[in-house]
Structures are given as structure tokens and as C-alpha cells.
Amino acid sequence: SLLPQLINCGQRCDCTEHDLAKDRTISRLREKLHSLLEQTKKAEPTKPLKPPLPTIYVITPTYARLVQKAELTRLSHTFLLVPQLHWIVVEDSPHRTGLVSEFLSHSGLAFTHLHVATPHERKLQEGDPSWLKPRGAEQRNEGLRWLRENIRSQEGGVIYFADDDNTYSLQLFEEMRWTQRVSVWPVGLVGGMRYERPIVEQGHVVRFHTGWRPSRPFPLDMAGFAVSLRLVLANPEARFDGDAPMGFLESSFLQSLVTMEELEPKADLCTKVLVWHTRTEKPKMKREEAMQKQGLGSDPAVEV
Amino acid sequence: SLLPQLINCGQRCDCTEHDLAKDRTISRLREKLHSLLEQTKKAEPTKPLKPPLPTIYVITPTYARLVQKAELTRLSHTFLLVPQLHWIVVEDSPHRTGLVSEFLSHSGLAFTHLHVATPHERKLQEGDPSWLKPRGAEQRNEGLRWLRENIRSQEGGVIYFADDDNTYSLQLFEEMRWTQRVSVWPVGLVGGMRYERPIVEQGHVVRFHTGWRPSRPFPLDMAGFAVSLRLVLANPEARFDGDAPMGFLESSFLQSLVTMEELEPKADLCTKVLVWHTRTEKPKMKREEAMQKQGLGSDPAVEV
């Protein structure tokens, strides 16, 4: 049964202290299940366990800005509802920040906390449009590096690159969990379109519905595919090319791993939208700046 | 123990069909707990149950736009993790839409689905800034109407007005759950400030940290307070005034219910930010429009 995985749902892979008050539902469920299991073990003979669920390794690049804590908070709620998920958070930073460290330790999730600073020339500057430079490449590669050094793939496993401002349904994770090589599906509200998606004929991807350069090797958004751990471990050179031209970041990774014909179409043969490329507005701070000039600004010691 | 509430976590108040695939963790936990409990009941004498948790009634106005399904999806994940929560979703619409109906029936939550159309003269027009007209007043009042007609307050209960684009921590709901009259707390990223918050001295609210018109009766955001069900039922005339001047919508409701001195400060005496007034960008559809002109647009039958 799923019971061992459900009990382990929420258990971290390190020993960081964990605030039970914030995890009442899951902690109490685990405690109750544990104690009830102890009692029933005496009554029942040991039953063979079903094979464990493959782990979904989610790699999320993140960076400090006003909405960061909010984004991570609502994202963590989605992940708390997905069994056997391991969150790899990679800060764009020369060091781990207190905000992210504290947040992760209280999240209730199994997590790994990494960091790598994007080189200055590749960083978006204030005022740059968001599409100007590929973002998050170093951080995703750092996540891959950690997996390659720490995980053996005997129990399957799939890797998903989940940015911290997108929106993910729970069904999406069950679609990706059994990926053999690379699986794909539609993404809503991306590329200036209602959705982008692979077009499937006779069970295979034949081309892509997208508004921009459909001749790219893989005209997919980062949120529109997942790759098996096994495939990544078998291809130690596969990584994201931070110098790739705009729109080619995904291709720079996937083209060394898989052909279009090998892609595994999910979400009802790529006809259902289970993930959305939402973006969050930058909050205005005009009143804050005016108040600060009068010495009446918000206390910077209060974490937002 | 919390066990009955945890088992009821996710149970709907009506008989609408429920897609188990999307609720694997909670459904399996409930099934397992049920079957284990059956076994252990025989061994243990019946223990008295603790008093049930007060229900949190969340009233969410919502309206159709491209990001609606994404917003409701990620919001529902937060609510699935809060015990004893009942979601009242009120569409700005002359009828219930299929998108919201289907969504709610698959959400796994206890819900009520209402609707009321905002009168035309009060609706924001394309291009209006978001602050121009008070929004959601009719929908929140419709939620209050349903509660007044359907719920008796013998077991406590608290009402929270949660817009579909804000971000809520899990801790926030435990802070509001035991509200006696009206409880209050800081809100992040609102009113052009890092946060707005009540200022507390000797356990009581004495004034408000805000960037705009601090002399309003209640210079609070909708996300910054909750009101006990008992107080609302005892004051059948209390409602939101859709004609209130900009920024006075919350005051139009609260001033008939409570004085500033009676406010119950939460979140460590209003020093912690547990909710953020995030806003979601409107997705650009330029490529979609261009593609549609060529007859290559996204299939409108695919729900986004």
C-alpha cells in the first residue's frame, strides 16, 4: 500500500528543526498512523509492500524579490499534496539566505537547499524585459549536479523544472511520475498564447502548436516537460546552456537526451492544460518610499 | 484528538462526484485511517471526542478571465491543507459557469457555489485602474446571505474574505480560527507598502500603519481581518456597501460590527506577515491573436 510513502510524506532528508505548529494536519496524521500501525501489526501478519512510488524531484530556481516568500509559500502547498516529492530549491545567490532556509525548514517538505550566483553579465538588469536573457540556467544545472552526485536511480524517479511563479495542478505530477525518457504536455498562458502544446498523432508527437519559432528543436516551455532521472544519469553532459539564444534554453538541454519521436505525450495525448505559466505583478512601493522619506516606513526587520 | 476532523478534511457538503485521482494523498490517508480505526475500535473502549474545531468559512468572489482556473487551482491547494474549512465561491455572473462547477466538484473541498452579477454601472471597464471601483461587494454580500440562511452558530465559526489572487500561509488560518468578534493581522505587499498592519499597545489595536488615509474607520485590507460567524448572525444588517468611496469598503462592513478597541490582534500582536496581497499579471495574447488571423489559433474547446 501507499502507507509507508504517505507516512514519509513531508519528512525532510536532513535533520533541520521543524515547527510542528505549522504542519498540524500532516504531522498528526503521521503520528496517528504510526501509533495505529503499531497496534495493528500485532494482529496482522506482515504483508508484502507494493513497489514504492517513483520520486518526483522538483528543481526550482528562486531569487530574492518582494514576492519571493509569497511565491514559495503557495507553491509549497501544492507540493505538500503530492506524494513522494523531493523539492530542490536553488537560490540565485552566493550564499543560502535566512529567508529561504527558515522557510524550507518549516515547510513540512522533503527538500534540498542549494545556491549558485548567476554571473553578472547574464543577469537581467532593472528594466530589461523578462525574455531578454535565459534565466535560471545555472541554478537548474546546479540541481542536476546535486542529483548526479547524490542519487542512484534504482527506484525510478523523474525530474521536473518548476519555476516559483507558475501554477501546477495535482494531476500534473501523477502524469509525469512514470516518465521513461522525456514526457510532455500542454502549458497554459505561455508564449503569448492561450496555450502551447505538442500535437500528437497515433500516440507520438509530430509537431508543436506554438506562436513562436516552431522550428526550434523543442519549442516547449520549461514547465511543459519532465525527464527521467535514469536518462539524466546516463547522460552526464546534458545541461542547460546559459548562452543559448532566447527561446532555445529548453532545446539546449533536451536535444542531447531525446528525439521528438521518443517524447511521451501525457495529459490525454496533450489535450488538457494541467499547468499554467502565470506571472506575478511586481508590487508598487510608491507609498512605502514616500513614507520612508518621512521616517514612517515599514520596519525592515519584519520579513515579508 | 483531531482525528475526526482530519478524516473529514476534504469531505464535501453535497453529493457531487469526486475524482479520486486528484486527491490521492488525502483520500488514501482517510481510507487507511478509517480501516485501521475499525480494527482498533474493537480493542479500545470508546473515548470521548474533543470539541470539534470551529469551521473557517472562506468567501471568495471570482470572475472569468484567462488566469481564473490557475488562481482557483493554487488557492484550493492551500485550502486542502486547512482542517475544517468550508469554501464559499461566489461567481460574478448571472449563472454558475461550467468551469467553476467542474473545478469545485473535483477540488476535494467542502464548498458552496453561489453567483451574483455585479450591476453594470459598478463593473470595472477595460482600462480602468483596479482601484477605481470597489470590487466584489455584491459577491461577498451574497456569501453572507447564504451563511445567514443556512448556518446556525452553535459551534463557533469564523468568516474570512479571501480574494482568489492573494497568497495565504497555513498559519494564518489557525490564527483566525478562534476569533470572538473581529481579529486582525498584517498584510504584505498592499497599498503600495511592504506591509500594512495594526499597531498594538498593551494587547489592543491603537492605530494603523498604512500609507493611505490612516483616518479611515478601518484602514485594513480585506485580507487583514476575519469576523466571527456569531457576530455576523447577531448583526443581520451588516454588509459591504458597493457605493462606499474608494478604500472604505472594509470600513462600511466593520464599523457596524466592532470598535477599534475590540479588535483582536493576531500574528504575534500583528508583527508577522502571514498573508500577501499578490496580484497576477494579465497574460499577453498578441501571438494568439496573430495566429487566429491565420486560422492557427489555440482550440477554444480546450479549457485553460
Coordinates of C-alpha atoms in Angstrom, one line a residue:
Chain A
S1 CA 0.0 0.0 0.0
L2 CA 1.0 3.6 -0.2
L3 CA 1.2 3.8 3.6
P4 CA 5.0 4.0 4.0
Q5 CA 5.2 6.7 1.4
L6 CA 2.3 8.6 3.0
I7 CA 4.0 8.4 6.4
N8 CA 7.2 9.7 4.8
C9 CA 5.2 12.4 3.0
G10 CA 6.7 15.6 4.5
Q11 CA 9.8 14.1 6.0
R12 CA 12.9 16.1 5.2
C13 CA 16.2 14.5 4.1
D14 CA 18.2 16.4 6.7
C15 CA 17.9 17.0 10.4
T16 CA 16.8 20.6 10.3
E17 CA 14.4 21.5 13.1
H18 CA 10.8 21.5 12.1
D19 CA 8.0 23.7 13.6
L20 CA 5.1 21.3 14.3
A21 CA 2.6 24.1 14.8
K22 CA 2.6 24.8 11.0
D23 CA 2.2 21.2 10.0
R24 CA -0.6 20.1 12.2
T25 CA -2.5 18.1 9.7
I26 CA 0.3 16.1 8.2
S27 CA 2.2 15.6 11.5
R28 CA -0.9 14.5 13.4
L29 CA -1.9 12.2 10.6
R30 CA 1.6 10.6 10.6
E31 CA 1.6 10.2 14.4
K32 CA -1.8 8.7 14.4
L33 CA -1.0 6.3 11.5
H34 CA 2.2 5.3 13.3
S35 CA 0.6 4.5 16.6
L36 CA -2.3 2.7 14.9
L37 CA 0.1 0.7 12.8
E38 CA 2.0 -0.4 15.9
Q39 CA -1.2 -1.7 17.4
T40 CA -2.4 -3.5 14.2
K41 CA 0.9 -5.0 13.4
K42 CA 0.4 -7.4 16.3
A43 CA -2.9 -8.5 14.8
E44 CA -1.9 -8.9 11.2
P45 CA 0.9 -11.0 9.6
T46 CA 3.4 -8.9 7.6
K47 CA 2.1 -8.1 4.1
P48 CA 4.5 -7.6 1.2
L49 CA 4.7 -3.9 0.4
K50 CA 3.8 -2.7 -3.1
P51 CA 6.8 -1.2 -5.0
P52 CA 7.4 2.4 -3.8
L53 CA 6.2 5.3 -6.0
P54 CA 8.9 6.9 -8.1
T55 CA 10.1 10.1 -6.5
I56 CA 9.4 13.4 -8.3
Y57 CA 12.5 15.7 -8.0
V58 CA 11.3 19.2 -8.5
I59 CA 14.1 21.7 -9.3
T60 CA 13.1 25.3 -8.6
P61 CA 15.4 28.3 -9.2
T62 CA 14.5 31.2 -7.0
Y63 CA 15.8 34.7 -6.3
A64 CA 15.2 37.4 -3.8
R65 CA 12.5 40.0 -4.5
L66 CA 9.4 41.3 -2.7
V67 CA 7.1 38.4 -3.7
Q68 CA 9.6 35.6 -3.2
K69 CA 8.2 34.4 0.2
A70 CA 4.6 34.5 -1.1
E71 CA 5.5 32.5 -4.2
L72 CA 7.4 29.9 -2.3
T73 CA 4.6 29.6 0.3
R74 CA 1.8 28.9 -2.2
L75 CA 4.0 26.6 -4.2
S76 CA 4.9 24.6 -1.1
H77 CA 1.2 24.0 -0.5
T78 CA 0.8 22.3 -3.9
F79 CA 3.9 20.2 -3.2
L80 CA 2.6 19.1 0.3
L81 CA -0.3 17.4 -1.5
V82 CA 1.9 15.4 -3.9
P83 CA 3.2 12.0 -2.5
Q84 CA 6.9 11.2 -2.8
L85 CA 8.1 14.6 -3.9
H86 CA 11.5 16.0 -3.2
W87 CA 12.0 19.7 -3.6
I88 CA 15.4 21.0 -4.8
V89 CA 15.4 24.8 -4.3
V90 CA 18.4 26.6 -5.8
E91 CA 18.9 30.2 -4.8
D92 CA 20.4 32.7 -7.3
S93 CA 22.8 33.8 -4.6
P94 CA 26.4 33.5 -3.4
H95 CA 25.0 32.0 -0.1
R96 CA 21.9 30.5 1.3
T97 CA 19.6 33.2 2.6
G98 CA 17.9 33.2 6.0
L99 CA 14.5 33.7 4.5
V100 CA 14.7 30.6 2.3
S101 CA 16.5 28.5 4.9
E102 CA 13.8 29.2 7.6
F103 CA 11.0 28.8 5.1
L104 CA 12.2 25.4 3.9
S105 CA 12.8 24.1 7.4
H106 CA 9.2 25.0 8.4
S107 CA 7.6 23.8 5.1
G108 CA 7.0 20.2 6.0
L109 CA 8.5 19.1 2.7
A110 CA 11.5 16.8 1.9
F111 CA 13.9 19.3 0.5
T112 CA 17.5 20.1 -0.6
H113 CA 18.6 23.7 -0.4
L114 CA 21.3 24.8 -2.9
H115 CA 22.6 28.0 -4.3
V116 CA 24.7 29.4 -7.1
A117 CA 25.0 33.0 -8.2
T118 CA 24.3 33.9 -11.9
P119 CA 27.4 35.6 -13.4
H120 CA 26.8 39.3 -13.6
E121 CA 26.8 39.5 -17.4
R122 CA 24.0 37.0 -17.6
K123 CA 21.8 38.7 -15.0
L124 CA 18.7 40.6 -16.1
Q125 CA 19.1 44.3 -15.3
E126 CA 16.4 46.5 -13.9
G127 CA 14.2 47.4 -16.8
D128 CA 15.2 44.5 -19.0
P129 CA 12.2 42.7 -20.4
S130 CA 11.8 39.3 -18.8
W131 CA 12.7 37.4 -22.0
L132 CA 16.0 39.2 -22.7
K133 CA 18.3 36.7 -21.1
P134 CA 17.8 33.0 -20.3
R135 CA 17.1 32.8 -16.7
G136 CA 17.8 30.1 -14.1
A137 CA 20.2 28.0 -16.3
E138 CA 23.0 27.9 -13.7
Q139 CA 20.5 27.1 -10.9
R140 CA 18.9 24.3 -12.8
N141 CA 22.3 22.9 -13.7
E142 CA 23.3 23.0 -10.0
G143 CA 20.2 21.0 -9.2
L144 CA 21.2 18.4 -11.8
R145 CA 24.7 18.3 -10.4
W146 CA 23.4 17.5 -6.9
L147 CA 21.2 14.7 -8.2
R148 CA 24.1 13.2 -10.2
E149 CA 26.3 13.2 -7.1
N150 CA 23.7 12.1 -4.6
I151 CA 21.0 9.8 -6.1
R152 CA 21.2 6.4 -7.6
S153 CA 18.3 5.7 -9.9
Q154 CA 17.3 2.1 -9.0
E155 CA 13.8 3.1 -8.0
G156 CA 13.0 5.3 -11.0
G157 CA 12.4 8.9 -10.5
V158 CA 11.6 11.9 -12.6
I159 CA 12.9 15.4 -12.7
Y160 CA 10.7 18.5 -13.2
F161 CA 11.9 22.1 -13.5
A162 CA 9.2 24.2 -11.7
D163 CA 9.7 27.9 -11.6
D164 CA 8.4 29.5 -8.5
D165 CA 5.7 31.7 -10.1
N166 CA 3.9 29.1 -12.3
T167 CA 0.8 27.2 -11.2
Y168 CA 0.6 23.4 -11.1
S169 CA -2.3 21.1 -10.8
L170 CA -2.0 18.0 -8.6
Q171 CA -2.9 15.8 -11.6
L172 CA 0.2 17.0 -13.5
F173 CA 2.5 15.2 -11.0
E174 CA 0.7 11.9 -11.5
E175 CA 1.0 12.3 -15.3
M176 CA 4.8 12.8 -15.1
R177 CA 5.6 10.3 -12.4
W178 CA 6.2 7.3 -14.7
T179 CA 8.2 9.0 -17.4
Q180 CA 10.6 6.7 -19.1
R181 CA 12.7 9.3 -21.0
V182 CA 11.0 12.7 -21.5
S183 CA 7.3 13.3 -21.2
V184 CA 5.5 16.4 -22.5
W185 CA 2.1 18.1 -22.1
P186 CA 0.4 21.4 -22.8
V187 CA 1.2 24.6 -20.9
G188 CA -1.4 27.3 -20.5
L189 CA -0.9 31.1 -20.8
V190 CA 2.6 31.0 -22.3
G191 CA 4.3 32.5 -25.3
G192 CA 1.5 35.0 -25.9
M193 CA -0.9 32.1 -26.5
R194 CA -3.9 30.6 -24.6
Y195 CA -1.7 27.5 -24.5
E196 CA 1.2 25.9 -26.3
R197 CA 1.2 22.1 -26.8
P198 CA 2.7 19.2 -28.6
I199 CA 0.5 17.8 -31.4
V200 CA 0.1 14.1 -31.1
E201 CA -0.8 11.7 -33.9
Q202 CA -1.1 7.9 -33.3
G203 CA 0.4 8.3 -29.9
H204 CA 3.5 10.3 -30.9
V205 CA 4.4 13.9 -31.0
V206 CA 4.6 15.0 -34.7
R207 CA 4.9 18.8 -34.3
F208 CA 4.2 21.7 -31.9
H209 CA 1.4 24.2 -31.5
T210 CA 3.3 27.4 -30.6
G211 CA 3.2 31.0 -31.6
W212 CA 7.0 31.5 -31.9
R213 CA 9.6 29.7 -34.0
P214 CA 8.0 26.3 -34.2
S215 CA 11.2 25.0 -35.9
R216 CA 13.2 25.1 -32.7
P217 CA 14.3 21.6 -31.8
F218 CA 12.0 21.6 -28.8
P219 CA 9.6 24.6 -28.9
L220 CA 8.4 23.8 -25.3
D221 CA 8.3 25.8 -22.1
M222 CA 10.3 24.6 -19.2
A223 CA 7.0 23.8 -17.5
G224 CA 5.9 21.5 -20.3
F225 CA 8.2 18.5 -19.9
A226 CA 9.8 16.2 -17.3
V227 CA 12.8 13.9 -17.7
S228 CA 13.5 10.6 -16.1
L229 CA 16.3 10.5 -13.5
R230 CA 17.7 7.5 -15.3
L231 CA 18.1 9.4 -18.6
V232 CA 19.9 12.3 -16.9
L233 CA 22.3 10.0 -15.0
A234 CA 23.0 8.2 -18.3
N235 CA 23.9 11.5 -20.0
P236 CA 26.3 13.2 -17.6
E237 CA 27.0 16.1 -20.1
A238 CA 23.4 17.1 -20.5
R239 CA 22.8 20.6 -19.1
F240 CA 21.2 23.9 -19.9
D241 CA 23.3 26.3 -22.0
G242 CA 23.1 29.8 -20.4
D243 CA 24.4 31.2 -23.7
A244 CA 21.7 29.7 -25.8
P245 CA 19.7 32.2 -27.9
M246 CA 16.4 33.3 -26.5
G247 CA 13.8 30.6 -26.6
F248 CA 16.4 27.8 -27.0
L249 CA 17.2 27.1 -23.4
E250 CA 14.9 24.0 -23.2
S251 CA 16.3 22.7 -26.6
S252 CA 19.9 23.1 -25.4
F253 CA 19.1 20.5 -22.7
L254 CA 16.7 18.2 -24.4
Q255 CA 18.4 17.8 -27.7
S256 CA 21.2 15.7 -26.1
L257 CA 18.7 13.5 -24.4
V258 CA 15.8 12.6 -26.7
T259 CA 14.3 12.9 -30.2
M260 CA 10.8 14.3 -30.9
E261 CA 9.6 10.8 -31.8
E262 CA 10.7 9.5 -28.4
L263 CA 8.7 12.0 -26.4
E264 CA 5.9 10.5 -24.2
P265 CA 2.7 12.5 -24.6
K266 CA 0.7 13.0 -21.3
A267 CA -2.4 14.8 -20.3
D268 CA -4.8 12.9 -22.5
L269 CA -2.4 12.9 -25.5
C270 CA -1.6 16.6 -24.8
T271 CA -5.2 17.9 -24.9
K272 CA -5.6 19.0 -21.3
V273 CA -4.0 22.0 -19.6
L274 CA -2.6 21.0 -16.2
V275 CA -0.1 23.7 -15.7
W276 CA -0.2 27.5 -16.3
H277 CA 2.7 29.9 -16.9
T278 CA 1.3 32.5 -14.5
R279 CA 3.4 35.6 -13.7
T280 CA 3.1 37.8 -10.6
E281 CA 3.0 41.6 -10.7
K282 CA 5.8 43.5 -9.2
P283 CA 4.3 45.3 -6.2
K284 CA 4.3 49.1 -6.3
M285 CA 6.3 50.7 -3.5
K286 CA 5.5 54.3 -4.0
R287 CA 3.7 54.8 -0.7
E288 CA 6.5 53.0 1.1
E289 CA 9.1 55.3 -0.5
A290 CA 7.1 58.4 0.4
M291 CA 6.6 57.1 4.0
Q292 CA 10.3 56.3 4.4
K293 CA 11.2 59.9 3.5
Q294 CA 9.1 61.0 6.4
G295 CA 10.6 58.3 8.7
L296 CA 7.4 56.4 8.7
G297 CA 8.3 53.4 6.5
S298 CA 7.6 49.8 7.2
D299 CA 10.0 48.1 9.7
P300 CA 12.6 46.4 7.5
A301 CA 13.1 43.8 10.4
V302 CA 9.6 42.5 9.6
E303 CA 10.0 39.7 7.0
V304 CA 7.6 39.9 4.0
Chain B
S1 CA -7.8 14.1 19.1
L2 CA -8.1 15.9 15.8
L3 CA -8.8 12.6 14.1
P4 CA -12.5 13.1 13.2
Q5 CA -11.7 16.5 11.8
L6 CA -8.7 15.1 9.9
I7 CA -10.9 12.3 8.5
N8 CA -13.5 14.9 7.5
C9 CA -10.8 17.1 5.9
G10 CA -11.8 17.3 2.3
Q11 CA -15.3 15.9 2.6
R12 CA -17.8 17.9 0.7
C13 CA -21.2 19.1 2.0
D14 CA -23.0 17.9 -1.1
C15 CA -23.0 14.7 -3.1
T16 CA -21.2 15.9 -6.2
E17 CA -18.9 13.3 -7.8
H18 CA -15.3 13.5 -6.8
D19 CA -12.3 12.5 -8.9
L20 CA -10.1 10.3 -6.5
A21 CA -7.1 10.5 -8.8
K22 CA -6.6 14.2 -7.9
D23 CA -6.8 13.6 -4.1
R24 CA -4.7 10.5 -3.7
T25 CA -2.8 11.6 -0.6
I26 CA -5.8 12.8 1.4
S27 CA -8.2 10.1 0.2
R28 CA -5.8 7.2 0.8
L29 CA -5.0 8.6 4.3
R30 CA -8.7 8.8 5.1
E31 CA -9.3 5.3 3.9
K32 CA -6.4 3.9 5.8
L33 CA -7.4 5.7 8.9
H34 CA -10.9 4.5 8.6
S35 CA -10.0 0.9 8.2
L36 CA -7.4 1.0 10.9
L37 CA -9.8 2.7 13.3
E38 CA -12.4 0.0 12.6
Q39 CA -9.9 -2.6 13.7
T40 CA -8.7 -0.8 16.8
K41 CA -12.2 0.2 18.0
K42 CA -12.7 -3.4 19.0
A43 CA -9.6 -3.3 21.2
E44 CA -10.2 0.1 22.8
P45 CA -13.1 1.4 24.8
T46 CA -14.9 4.5 23.3
K47 CA -13.0 7.7 24.2
P48 CA -14.8 11.0 24.5
L49 CA -14.2 13.2 21.5
K50 CA -12.6 16.7 22.0
P51 CA -14.9 19.6 20.9
P52 CA -14.8 20.0 17.1
L53 CA -12.7 22.7 15.6
P54 CA -14.6 25.9 14.6
T55 CA -15.2 26.0 10.9
I56 CA -13.5 28.6 8.8
Y57 CA -15.9 29.9 6.1
V58 CA -13.9 31.4 3.3
I59 CA -15.8 33.7 1.0
T60 CA -14.1 34.1 -2.4
P61 CA -15.5 36.3 -5.1
T62 CA -14.3 35.2 -8.5
Y63 CA -14.8 36.2 -12.2
A64 CA -14.0 34.8 -15.5
R65 CA -10.7 35.7 -17.1
L66 CA -7.7 33.8 -18.5
V67 CA -6.0 33.2 -15.2
Q68 CA -9.1 32.3 -13.3
K69 CA -8.7 28.5 -13.3
A70 CA -5.0 28.8 -12.4
E71 CA -5.8 31.1 -9.5
L72 CA -8.6 28.8 -8.1
T73 CA -6.3 25.8 -8.6
R74 CA -3.4 27.0 -6.5
L75 CA -5.8 28.6 -3.9
S76 CA -7.6 25.2 -3.5
H77 CA -4.3 23.6 -2.6
T78 CA -3.8 25.9 0.3
F79 CA -7.4 25.2 1.5
L80 CA -7.0 21.4 1.2
L81 CA -4.3 21.7 3.9
V82 CA -6.5 23.6 6.4
P83 CA -8.8 21.4 8.6
Q84 CA -12.5 22.2 8.9
L85 CA -12.6 24.8 6.1
H86 CA -15.7 25.5 4.0
W87 CA -15.2 27.4 0.8
I88 CA -17.9 29.7 -0.4
V89 CA -17.1 30.6 -4.0
V90 CA -19.3 33.4 -5.5
E91 CA -19.0 34.0 -9.2
D92 CA -19.6 37.5 -10.7
S93 CA -22.0 36.0 -13.2
P94 CA -25.7 35.7 -13.9
H95 CA -25.3 31.9 -13.7
R96 CA -22.9 29.3 -12.4
T97 CA -20.2 28.5 -15.1
G98 CA -19.2 25.1 -16.2
L99 CA -15.5 25.9 -15.5
V100 CA -16.1 26.7 -11.8
S101 CA -18.7 24.0 -11.3
E102 CA -16.4 21.3 -12.6
F103 CA -13.4 22.7 -10.8
L104 CA -15.2 22.7 -7.4
S105 CA -16.6 19.2 -7.8
H106 CA -13.1 17.9 -8.4
S107 CA -11.3 20.0 -5.8
G108 CA -11.8 17.7 -2.8
L109 CA -13.0 20.6 -0.7
A110 CA -16.2 21.2 1.2
F111 CA -17.8 24.0 -0.8
T112 CA -20.8 26.1 -1.7
H113 CA -21.1 27.5 -5.2
L114 CA -23.0 30.8 -5.5
H115 CA -23.2 33.6 -8.1
V116 CA -24.5 37.1 -8.4
A117 CA -23.8 39.6 -11.3
T118 CA -22.3 43.0 -10.4
P119 CA -24.6 45.7 -11.8
H120 CA -23.2 47.2 -15.0
E121 CA -22.5 50.6 -13.6
R122 CA -20.4 49.2 -10.8
K123 CA -18.3 47.0 -13.0
L124 CA -14.7 47.9 -13.8
Q125 CA -14.3 48.6 -17.5
E126 CA -11.4 47.6 -19.7
G127 CA -8.6 50.0 -18.9
D128 CA -9.9 51.2 -15.6
P129 CA -7.3 51.0 -12.9
S130 CA -8.0 48.2 -10.4
W131 CA -8.7 50.6 -7.6
L132 CA -11.4 52.6 -9.4
K133 CA -14.5 50.9 -8.2
P134 CA -15.0 48.7 -5.1
R135 CA -15.0 45.2 -6.4
G136 CA -16.6 42.0 -5.1
A137 CA -19.1 43.8 -2.7
E138 CA -22.2 42.1 -4.2
Q139 CA -20.5 38.7 -4.2
R140 CA -19.3 39.0 -0.6
N141 CA -22.8 40.0 0.5
E142 CA -24.2 37.0 -1.3
G143 CA -21.8 34.8 0.7
L144 CA -23.0 36.4 3.9
R145 CA -26.7 35.9 2.8
W146 CA -26.1 32.2 2.3
L147 CA -24.4 31.9 5.7
R148 CA -27.3 33.7 7.4
E149 CA -29.8 31.5 5.8
N150 CA -28.1 28.2 6.2
I151 CA -25.8 28.1 9.3
R152 CA -26.5 28.2 13.0
S153 CA -23.6 29.3 15.0
Q154 CA -23.6 26.9 18.0
E155 CA -20.2 25.5 17.2
G156 CA -18.4 28.8 16.6
G157 CA -17.1 29.6 13.2
V158 CA -15.3 32.4 11.6
I159 CA -15.7 34.1 8.2
Y160 CA -12.7 35.2 6.1
F161 CA -12.9 37.1 2.8
A162 CA -10.2 35.6 0.6
D163 CA -9.7 37.0 -2.9
D164 CA -8.6 34.5 -5.5
D165 CA -5.3 36.1 -6.3
N166 CA -3.8 36.6 -2.8
T167 CA -1.4 34.3 -1.1
Y168 CA -2.2 32.7 2.3
S169 CA 0.0 30.9 4.7
L170 CA -1.4 27.9 6.6
Q171 CA -0.6 29.5 9.9
L172 CA -3.0 32.4 9.1
F173 CA -6.0 30.1 9.3
E174 CA -5.0 28.8 12.8
E175 CA -4.6 32.4 13.9
M176 CA -8.1 33.4 12.8
R177 CA -9.9 30.2 13.9
W178 CA -10.8 31.3 17.4
T179 CA -11.9 34.8 16.6
Q180 CA -14.5 36.1 19.1
R181 CA -15.6 39.3 17.3
V182 CA -13.1 40.6 14.7
S183 CA -9.5 39.6 14.5
V184 CA -6.8 41.5 12.6
W185 CA -3.2 41.0 11.4
P186 CA -0.6 42.4 9.0
V187 CA -1.0 42.1 5.2
G188 CA 2.1 42.1 3.0
L189 CA 2.6 43.9 -0.3
V190 CA -0.5 46.0 -0.1
G191 CA -1.4 49.7 -0.5
G192 CA 2.0 50.5 -2.1
M193 CA 3.7 49.4 1.1
R194 CA 5.9 46.4 2.1
Y195 CA 3.1 45.7 4.6
E196 CA 0.2 47.4 6.3
R197 CA -0.6 46.4 9.9
P198 CA -2.5 47.4 13.0
I199 CA -0.2 48.9 15.7
V200 CA -0.8 47.1 19.1
E201 CA -0.1 48.5 22.5
Q202 CA -0.8 46.5 25.7
G203 CA -2.7 43.9 23.7
H204 CA -5.0 46.3 21.8
V205 CA -5.0 48.0 18.5
V206 CA -4.4 51.7 18.9
R207 CA -3.8 52.9 15.3
F208 CA -2.8 51.6 11.9
H209 CA 0.4 51.5 9.9
T210 CA -0.8 52.3 6.4
G211 CA 0.3 54.6 3.5
W212 CA -3.1 55.9 2.7
R213 CA -5.8 57.8 4.7
P214 CA -5.0 56.3 8.1
S215 CA -8.0 58.2 9.5
R216 CA -10.4 55.8 7.8
P217 CA -12.5 53.9 10.4
F218 CA -10.8 50.7 9.5
P219 CA -7.8 51.2 7.2
L220 CA -7.3 47.5 6.6
D221 CA -7.3 45.4 3.5
M222 CA -9.9 42.7 3.0
A223 CA -7.3 40.1 3.6
G224 CA -6.3 41.6 7.0
F225 CA -9.3 40.6 9.2
A226 CA -11.8 37.8 9.9
V227 CA -15.1 38.1 11.7
S228 CA -16.9 35.5 13.9
L229 CA -20.0 33.9 12.5
R230 CA -21.7 34.7 15.7
L231 CA -21.2 38.4 15.3
V232 CA -22.4 38.4 11.7
L233 CA -25.5 36.4 12.6
A234 CA -26.2 38.9 15.5
N235 CA -26.0 41.8 13.1
P236 CA -28.2 40.9 10.1
E237 CA -27.8 44.3 8.5
A238 CA -24.0 44.3 8.3
R239 CA -22.9 44.2 4.7
F240 CA -20.4 45.7 2.3
D241 CA -21.5 49.0 0.7
G242 CA -20.8 48.8 -3.0
D243 CA -21.2 52.6 -3.2
A244 CA -18.6 53.3 -0.5
P245 CA -15.8 55.6 -1.6
M246 CA -12.6 54.0 -2.7
G247 CA -10.7 52.4 0.3
F248 CA -13.8 52.4 2.5
L249 CA -15.3 49.1 1.6
E250 CA -13.9 47.3 4.6
S251 CA -15.0 50.1 6.9
S252 CA -18.5 50.0 5.5
F253 CA -18.8 46.4 6.8
L254 CA -16.7 46.6 10.0
Q255 CA -18.0 49.8 11.5
S256 CA -21.4 48.3 12.2
L257 CA -19.8 45.3 13.9
V258 CA -16.9 46.4 16.1
T259 CA -14.8 49.3 17.5
M260 CA -11.1 49.5 17.1
E261 CA -10.6 48.8 20.8
E262 CA -12.4 45.5 20.4
L263 CA -10.2 44.2 17.6
E264 CA -8.3 41.0 18.5
P265 CA -4.7 41.3 17.3
K266 CA -3.2 38.1 15.9
A267 CA 0.1 37.0 14.3
D268 CA 2.3 37.8 17.3
L269 CA 0.5 41.0 18.1
C270 CA 0.4 42.0 14.5
T271 CA 4.2 41.7 13.9
K272 CA 4.2 38.8 11.5
V273 CA 3.2 38.8 7.8
L274 CA 1.1 35.6 7.2
V275 CA -0.8 36.8 4.0
W276 CA 0.3 38.7 0.9
H277 CA -1.7 40.8 -1.5
T278 CA -0.2 39.3 -4.5
R279 CA -1.6 40.2 -8.0
T280 CA -1.2 38.2 -11.1
E281 CA -0.2 39.7 -14.5
K282 CA -2.7 39.7 -17.3
P283 CA -1.3 37.3 -19.9
K284 CA -0.4 38.8 -23.2
M285 CA -2.3 37.3 -26.1
K286 CA -0.6 39.0 -29.1
R287 CA 0.7 35.8 -30.6
E288 CA -2.7 34.2 -30.1
E289 CA -4.4 37.0 -32.0
A290 CA -1.9 36.9 -34.8
M291 CA -2.2 33.1 -35.0
Q292 CA -6.0 33.3 -35.1
K293 CA -5.9 35.7 -38.0
Q294 CA -4.1 32.9 -39.9
G295 CA -6.6 30.3 -38.7
L296 CA -3.9 28.7 -36.5
G297 CA -5.2 29.8 -33.1
S298 CA -5.5 27.7 -30.0
D299 CA -8.6 25.4 -29.9
P300 CA -11.2 27.3 -27.8
A301 CA -12.6 24.0 -26.7
V302 CA -9.5 23.4 -24.7
E303 CA -10.2 24.8 -21.2
V304 CA -7.4 26.9 -19.8

